[in-house]
Short mmCIF file of C-alpha atoms and ligand atoms in Angstrom, two decimals:
data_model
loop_
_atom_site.label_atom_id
_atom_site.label_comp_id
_atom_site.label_asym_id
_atom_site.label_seq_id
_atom_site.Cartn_x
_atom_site.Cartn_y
_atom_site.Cartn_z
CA UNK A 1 54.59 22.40 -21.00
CA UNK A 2 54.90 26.17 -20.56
CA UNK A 3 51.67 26.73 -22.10
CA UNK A 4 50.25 24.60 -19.24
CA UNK A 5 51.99 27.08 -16.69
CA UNK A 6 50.82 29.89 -18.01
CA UNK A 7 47.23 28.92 -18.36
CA UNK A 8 47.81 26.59 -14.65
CA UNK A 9 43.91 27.59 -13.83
CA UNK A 10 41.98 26.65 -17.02
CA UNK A 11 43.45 23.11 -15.85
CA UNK A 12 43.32 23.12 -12.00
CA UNK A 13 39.79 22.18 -10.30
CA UNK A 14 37.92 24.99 -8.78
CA UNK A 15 34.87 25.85 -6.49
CA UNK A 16 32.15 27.40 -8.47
CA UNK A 17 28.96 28.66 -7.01
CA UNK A 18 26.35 30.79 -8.68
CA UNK A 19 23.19 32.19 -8.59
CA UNK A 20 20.47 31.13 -10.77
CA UNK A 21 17.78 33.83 -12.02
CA UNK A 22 19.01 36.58 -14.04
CA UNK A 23 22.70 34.79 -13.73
CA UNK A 24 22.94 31.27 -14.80
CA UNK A 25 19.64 31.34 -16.05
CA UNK A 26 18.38 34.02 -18.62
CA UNK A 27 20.22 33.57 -21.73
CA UNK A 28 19.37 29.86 -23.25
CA UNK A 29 22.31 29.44 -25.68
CA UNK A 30 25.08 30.57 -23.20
CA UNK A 31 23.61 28.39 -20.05
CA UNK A 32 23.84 25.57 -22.77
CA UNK A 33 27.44 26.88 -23.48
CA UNK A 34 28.56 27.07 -20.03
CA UNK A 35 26.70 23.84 -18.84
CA UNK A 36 28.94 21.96 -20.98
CA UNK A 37 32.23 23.36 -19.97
CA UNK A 38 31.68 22.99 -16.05
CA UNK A 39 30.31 19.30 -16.53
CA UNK A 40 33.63 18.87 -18.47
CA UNK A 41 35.60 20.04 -16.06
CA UNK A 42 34.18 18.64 -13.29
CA UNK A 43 34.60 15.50 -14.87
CA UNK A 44 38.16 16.34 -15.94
CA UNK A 45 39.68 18.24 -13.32
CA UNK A 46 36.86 17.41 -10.32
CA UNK A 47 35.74 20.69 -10.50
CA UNK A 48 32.60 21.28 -7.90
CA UNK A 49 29.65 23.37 -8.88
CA UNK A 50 27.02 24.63 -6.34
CA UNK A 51 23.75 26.64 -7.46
CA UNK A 52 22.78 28.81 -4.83
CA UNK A 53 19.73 30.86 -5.25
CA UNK A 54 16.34 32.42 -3.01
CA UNK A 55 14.35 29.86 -4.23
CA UNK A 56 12.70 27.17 -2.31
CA UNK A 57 12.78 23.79 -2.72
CA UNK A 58 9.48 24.06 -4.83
CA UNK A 59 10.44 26.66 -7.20
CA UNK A 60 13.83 25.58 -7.61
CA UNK A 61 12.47 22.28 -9.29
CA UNK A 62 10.13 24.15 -11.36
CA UNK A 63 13.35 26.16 -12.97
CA UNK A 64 15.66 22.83 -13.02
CA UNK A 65 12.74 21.20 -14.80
CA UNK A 66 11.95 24.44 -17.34
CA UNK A 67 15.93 25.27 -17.96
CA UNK A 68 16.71 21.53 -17.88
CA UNK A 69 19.03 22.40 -15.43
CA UNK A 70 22.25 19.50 -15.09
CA UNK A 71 22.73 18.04 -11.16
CA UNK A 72 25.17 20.27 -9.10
CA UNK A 73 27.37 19.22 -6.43
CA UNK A 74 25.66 20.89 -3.95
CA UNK A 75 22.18 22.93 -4.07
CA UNK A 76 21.91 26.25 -1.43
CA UNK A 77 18.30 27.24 -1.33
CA UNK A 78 16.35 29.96 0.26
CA UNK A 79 18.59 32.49 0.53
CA UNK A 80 21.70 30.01 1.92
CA UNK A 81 19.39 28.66 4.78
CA UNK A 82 19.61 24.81 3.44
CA UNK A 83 22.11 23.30 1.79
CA UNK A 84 21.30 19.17 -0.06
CA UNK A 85 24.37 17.96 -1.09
CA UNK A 86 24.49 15.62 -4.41
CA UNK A 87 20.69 15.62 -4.97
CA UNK A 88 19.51 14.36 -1.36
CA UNK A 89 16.25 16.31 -0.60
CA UNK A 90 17.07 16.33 3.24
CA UNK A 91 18.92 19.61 4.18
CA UNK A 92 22.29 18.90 5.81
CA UNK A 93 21.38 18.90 9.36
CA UNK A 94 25.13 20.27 10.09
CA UNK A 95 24.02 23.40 8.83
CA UNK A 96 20.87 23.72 10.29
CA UNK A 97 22.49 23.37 13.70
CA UNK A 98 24.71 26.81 13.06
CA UNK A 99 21.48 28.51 12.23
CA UNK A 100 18.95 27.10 14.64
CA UNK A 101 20.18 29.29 17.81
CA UNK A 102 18.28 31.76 18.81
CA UNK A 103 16.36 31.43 15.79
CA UNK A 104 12.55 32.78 16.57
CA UNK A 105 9.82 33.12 13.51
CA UNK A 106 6.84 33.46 15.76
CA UNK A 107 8.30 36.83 17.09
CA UNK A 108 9.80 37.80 13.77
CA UNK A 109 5.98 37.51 12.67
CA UNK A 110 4.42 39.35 15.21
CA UNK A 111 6.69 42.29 15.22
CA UNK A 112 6.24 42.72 11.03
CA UNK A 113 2.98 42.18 11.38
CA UNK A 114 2.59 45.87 12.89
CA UNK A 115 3.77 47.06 9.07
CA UNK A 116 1.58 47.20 6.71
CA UNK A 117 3.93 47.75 3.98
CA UNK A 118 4.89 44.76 4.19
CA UNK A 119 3.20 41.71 1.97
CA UNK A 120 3.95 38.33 3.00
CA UNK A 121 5.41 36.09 0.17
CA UNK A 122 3.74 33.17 -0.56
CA UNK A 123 3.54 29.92 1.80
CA UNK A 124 6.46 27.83 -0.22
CA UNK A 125 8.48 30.48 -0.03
CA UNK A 126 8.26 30.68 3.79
CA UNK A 127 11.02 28.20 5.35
CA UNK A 128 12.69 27.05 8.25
CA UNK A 129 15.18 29.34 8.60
CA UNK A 130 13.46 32.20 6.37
CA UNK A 131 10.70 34.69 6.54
CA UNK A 132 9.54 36.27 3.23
CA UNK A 133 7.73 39.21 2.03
CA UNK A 134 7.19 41.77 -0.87
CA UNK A 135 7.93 45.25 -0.53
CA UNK A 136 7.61 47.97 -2.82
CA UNK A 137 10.92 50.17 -3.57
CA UNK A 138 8.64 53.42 -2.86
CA UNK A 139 8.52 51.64 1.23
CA UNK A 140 11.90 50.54 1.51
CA UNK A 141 12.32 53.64 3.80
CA UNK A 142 11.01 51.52 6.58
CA UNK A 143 13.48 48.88 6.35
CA UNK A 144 16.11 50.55 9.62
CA UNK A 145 13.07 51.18 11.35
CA UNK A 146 11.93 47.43 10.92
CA UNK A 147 15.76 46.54 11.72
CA UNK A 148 15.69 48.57 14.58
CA UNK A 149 12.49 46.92 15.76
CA UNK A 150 13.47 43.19 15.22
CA UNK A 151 17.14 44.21 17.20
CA UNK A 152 15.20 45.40 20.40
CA UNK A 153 13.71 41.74 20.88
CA UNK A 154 17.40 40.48 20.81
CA UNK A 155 16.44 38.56 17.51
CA UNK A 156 19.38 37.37 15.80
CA UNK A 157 18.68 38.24 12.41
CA UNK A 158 20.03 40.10 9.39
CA UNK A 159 17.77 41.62 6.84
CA UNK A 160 18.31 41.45 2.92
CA UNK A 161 16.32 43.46 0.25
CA UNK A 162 16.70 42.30 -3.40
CA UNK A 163 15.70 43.48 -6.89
CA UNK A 164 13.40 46.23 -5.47
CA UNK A 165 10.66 43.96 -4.13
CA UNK A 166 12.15 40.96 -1.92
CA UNK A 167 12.89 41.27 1.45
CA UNK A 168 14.06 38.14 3.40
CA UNK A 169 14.92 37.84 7.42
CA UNK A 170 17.02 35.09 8.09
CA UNK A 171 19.08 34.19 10.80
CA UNK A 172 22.64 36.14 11.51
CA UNK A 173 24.65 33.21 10.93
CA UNK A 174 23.48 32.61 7.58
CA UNK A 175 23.43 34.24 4.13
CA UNK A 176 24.75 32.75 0.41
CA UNK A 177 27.96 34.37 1.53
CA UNK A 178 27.92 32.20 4.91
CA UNK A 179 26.37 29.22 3.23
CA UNK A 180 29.65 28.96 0.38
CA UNK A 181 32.22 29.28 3.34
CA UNK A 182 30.57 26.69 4.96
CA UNK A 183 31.03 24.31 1.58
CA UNK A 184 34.48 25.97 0.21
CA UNK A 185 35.75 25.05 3.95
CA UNK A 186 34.15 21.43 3.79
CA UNK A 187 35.75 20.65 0.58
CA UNK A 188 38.75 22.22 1.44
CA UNK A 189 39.22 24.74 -1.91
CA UNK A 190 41.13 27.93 -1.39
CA UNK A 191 39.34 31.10 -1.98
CA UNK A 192 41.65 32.29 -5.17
CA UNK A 193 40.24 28.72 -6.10
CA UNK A 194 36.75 29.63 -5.76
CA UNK A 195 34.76 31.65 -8.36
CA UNK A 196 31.04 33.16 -7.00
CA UNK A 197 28.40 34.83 -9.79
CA UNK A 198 26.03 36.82 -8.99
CA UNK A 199 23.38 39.51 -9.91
CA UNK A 200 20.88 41.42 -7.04
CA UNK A 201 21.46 42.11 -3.38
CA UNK A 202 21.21 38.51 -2.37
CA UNK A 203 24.15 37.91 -3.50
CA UNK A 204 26.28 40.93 -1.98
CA UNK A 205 26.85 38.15 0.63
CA UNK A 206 28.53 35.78 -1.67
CA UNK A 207 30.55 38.58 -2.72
CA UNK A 208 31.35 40.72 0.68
CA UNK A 209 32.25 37.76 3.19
CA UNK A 210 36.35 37.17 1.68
CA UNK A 211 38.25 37.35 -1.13
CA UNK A 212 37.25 34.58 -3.65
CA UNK A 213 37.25 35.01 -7.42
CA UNK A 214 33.65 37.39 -8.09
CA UNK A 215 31.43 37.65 -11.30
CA UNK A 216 29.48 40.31 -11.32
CA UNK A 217 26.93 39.73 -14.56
CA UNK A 218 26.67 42.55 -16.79
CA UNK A 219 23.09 43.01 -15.82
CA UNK A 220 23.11 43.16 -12.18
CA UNK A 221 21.03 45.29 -10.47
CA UNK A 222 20.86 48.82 -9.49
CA UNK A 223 21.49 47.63 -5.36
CA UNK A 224 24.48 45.07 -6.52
CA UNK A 225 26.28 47.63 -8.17
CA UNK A 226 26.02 50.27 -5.94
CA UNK A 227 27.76 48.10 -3.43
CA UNK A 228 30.55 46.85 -6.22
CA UNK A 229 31.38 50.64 -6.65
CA UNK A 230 31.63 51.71 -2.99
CA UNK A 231 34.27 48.50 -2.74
CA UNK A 232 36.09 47.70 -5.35
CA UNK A 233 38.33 45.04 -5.49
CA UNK A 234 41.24 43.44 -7.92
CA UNK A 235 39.33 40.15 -7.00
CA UNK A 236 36.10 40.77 -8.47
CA UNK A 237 34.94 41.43 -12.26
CA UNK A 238 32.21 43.35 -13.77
CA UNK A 239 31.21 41.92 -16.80
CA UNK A 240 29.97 43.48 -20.09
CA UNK A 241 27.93 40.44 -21.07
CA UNK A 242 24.31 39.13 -19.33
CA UNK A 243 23.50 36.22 -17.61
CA UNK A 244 25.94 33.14 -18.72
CA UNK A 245 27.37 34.76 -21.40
CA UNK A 246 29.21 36.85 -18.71
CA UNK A 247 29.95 34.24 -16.46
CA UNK A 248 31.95 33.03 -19.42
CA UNK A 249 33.57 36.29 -20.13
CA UNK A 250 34.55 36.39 -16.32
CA UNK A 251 35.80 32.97 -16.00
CA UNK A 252 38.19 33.78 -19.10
CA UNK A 253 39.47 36.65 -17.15
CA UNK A 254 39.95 34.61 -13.85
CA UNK A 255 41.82 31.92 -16.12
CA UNK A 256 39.40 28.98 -15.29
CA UNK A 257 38.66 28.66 -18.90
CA UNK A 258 40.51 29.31 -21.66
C1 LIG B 301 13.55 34.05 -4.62
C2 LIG B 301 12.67 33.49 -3.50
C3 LIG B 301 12.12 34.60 -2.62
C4 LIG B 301 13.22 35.55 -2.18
C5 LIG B 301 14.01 36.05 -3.38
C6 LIG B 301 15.16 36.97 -3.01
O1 LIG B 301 12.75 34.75 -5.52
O2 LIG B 301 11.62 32.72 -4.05
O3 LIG B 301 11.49 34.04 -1.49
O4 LIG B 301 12.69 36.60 -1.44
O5 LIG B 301 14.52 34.94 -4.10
O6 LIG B 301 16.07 36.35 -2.14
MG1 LIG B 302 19.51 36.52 -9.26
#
């Protein structure tokens, strides 16, 4: 009996939500390892796991089908723009409605279409509520100007650079970050009760927007960390181990596994 008190959140259901390339996904044996222990305690303790990643709907099924990946709860793609709940490929309209106001791709388009630095990613990758390119670290320098240029048309959009290379406009009201609320509020979990795992500077959002439970992997990048050290927080761990293996290590320090 006091064991169980002192170890209350290895046995109490939680919210977790996590990225998927270069956090869930890049080390085989401890995505196996962790797999097993969330679809345990999901069905044990009704747990709820969400994967939330920049992919589209197309290249998320080509990593689910590669990593064999097991059926979340709920599935956030492109950058927190959609959100299918228990394997339904039609995006919960709900959400679309936040995001839909004011929401203009044609003029997005034309106004980055006046810098060349800019590379457009390709079609699948373009969505609804997100406009993709590539752009080389060596141009980021343009990204306030571009900012600055998209804010004088009144466009409301926020701006996210990842990994060096990715840079994704999507609407203000959405982000991973925004997308997780939306869920963690829907299924009614506290955020002490919610863990988030992440990697690049798509998922600062999931991190920066309250106070649940963080994992930081230990090989997040340059951009991620840089933002962990100018706000630290008692509620969010770096770990020393990659990929799943430190999603492990972190949920062991949280107390959601023992
Ligand atoms: C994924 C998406 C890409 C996006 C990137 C960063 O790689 O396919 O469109 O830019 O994530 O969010
Ligand atoms: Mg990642």
């Amino acid at each position: 009996m006091l064991l169980m008190l002192t170890k209350e959140n290895a046995v109490t259901k939680f919210l977790f939500v996590t990225d998927l390339d270069h956090t869930l996904v890049g080390d085989d044996q401890a995505l196996v390892e962790l797999s097993d222990r969330l679809q345990r305690h999901r069905q044990q303790h009704g747990t709820k796991i969400v994967y939330s990643t920049g992919r589209s709907p197309l290249l998320y099924r080509e990593l689910q089908q590669e990593k064999n990946l097991f059926s979340p709860d709920a599935l956030v793609l492109s950058v927190g723009t959609e959100i299918y709940h228990n394997g339904s490929d039609i995006p919960d309209p709900e959400w679309s409605e936040i995001l839909s106001p004011g929401w203009q791709r044609e003029t997005i388009l034309t106004i980055t279409h006046k810098f060349p630095e800019l590379v457009l990613q390709p079609e699948s990758e373009q969505r609804p509520f997100k406009v993709s390119f590539f752009l080389k670290a060596e141009f980021s320098g343009i990204l306030p100007q571009l900012e600055a240029e998209l804010q004088k048309s009144q466009l409301n959009i926020k701006l996210i650079y990842s990994s060096g290379i990715d840079l994704d406009i999507l609407p203000l009201t959405s982000d991973k970050g925004q997308a997780m609320q939306f869920l963690r509020q829907k299924w009614k979990f506290a955020a002490e009760q919610t863990v988030v795992c992440g990697d690049s500077g798509n998922d600062i959002a999931l991190f920066a927007v309250g106070k649940e439970r963080g994992i930081i992997v230990g090989n997040a990048r340059p951009e991620l960390l840089q933002w962990h050290n100018q706000n630290p927080a008692d509620y969010r761990y770096l770990a020393q181990n990659f990929c799943a293996a430190g999603i492990i290590e972190g949920l062991k320090y949280f107390g959601f596994l023992e």
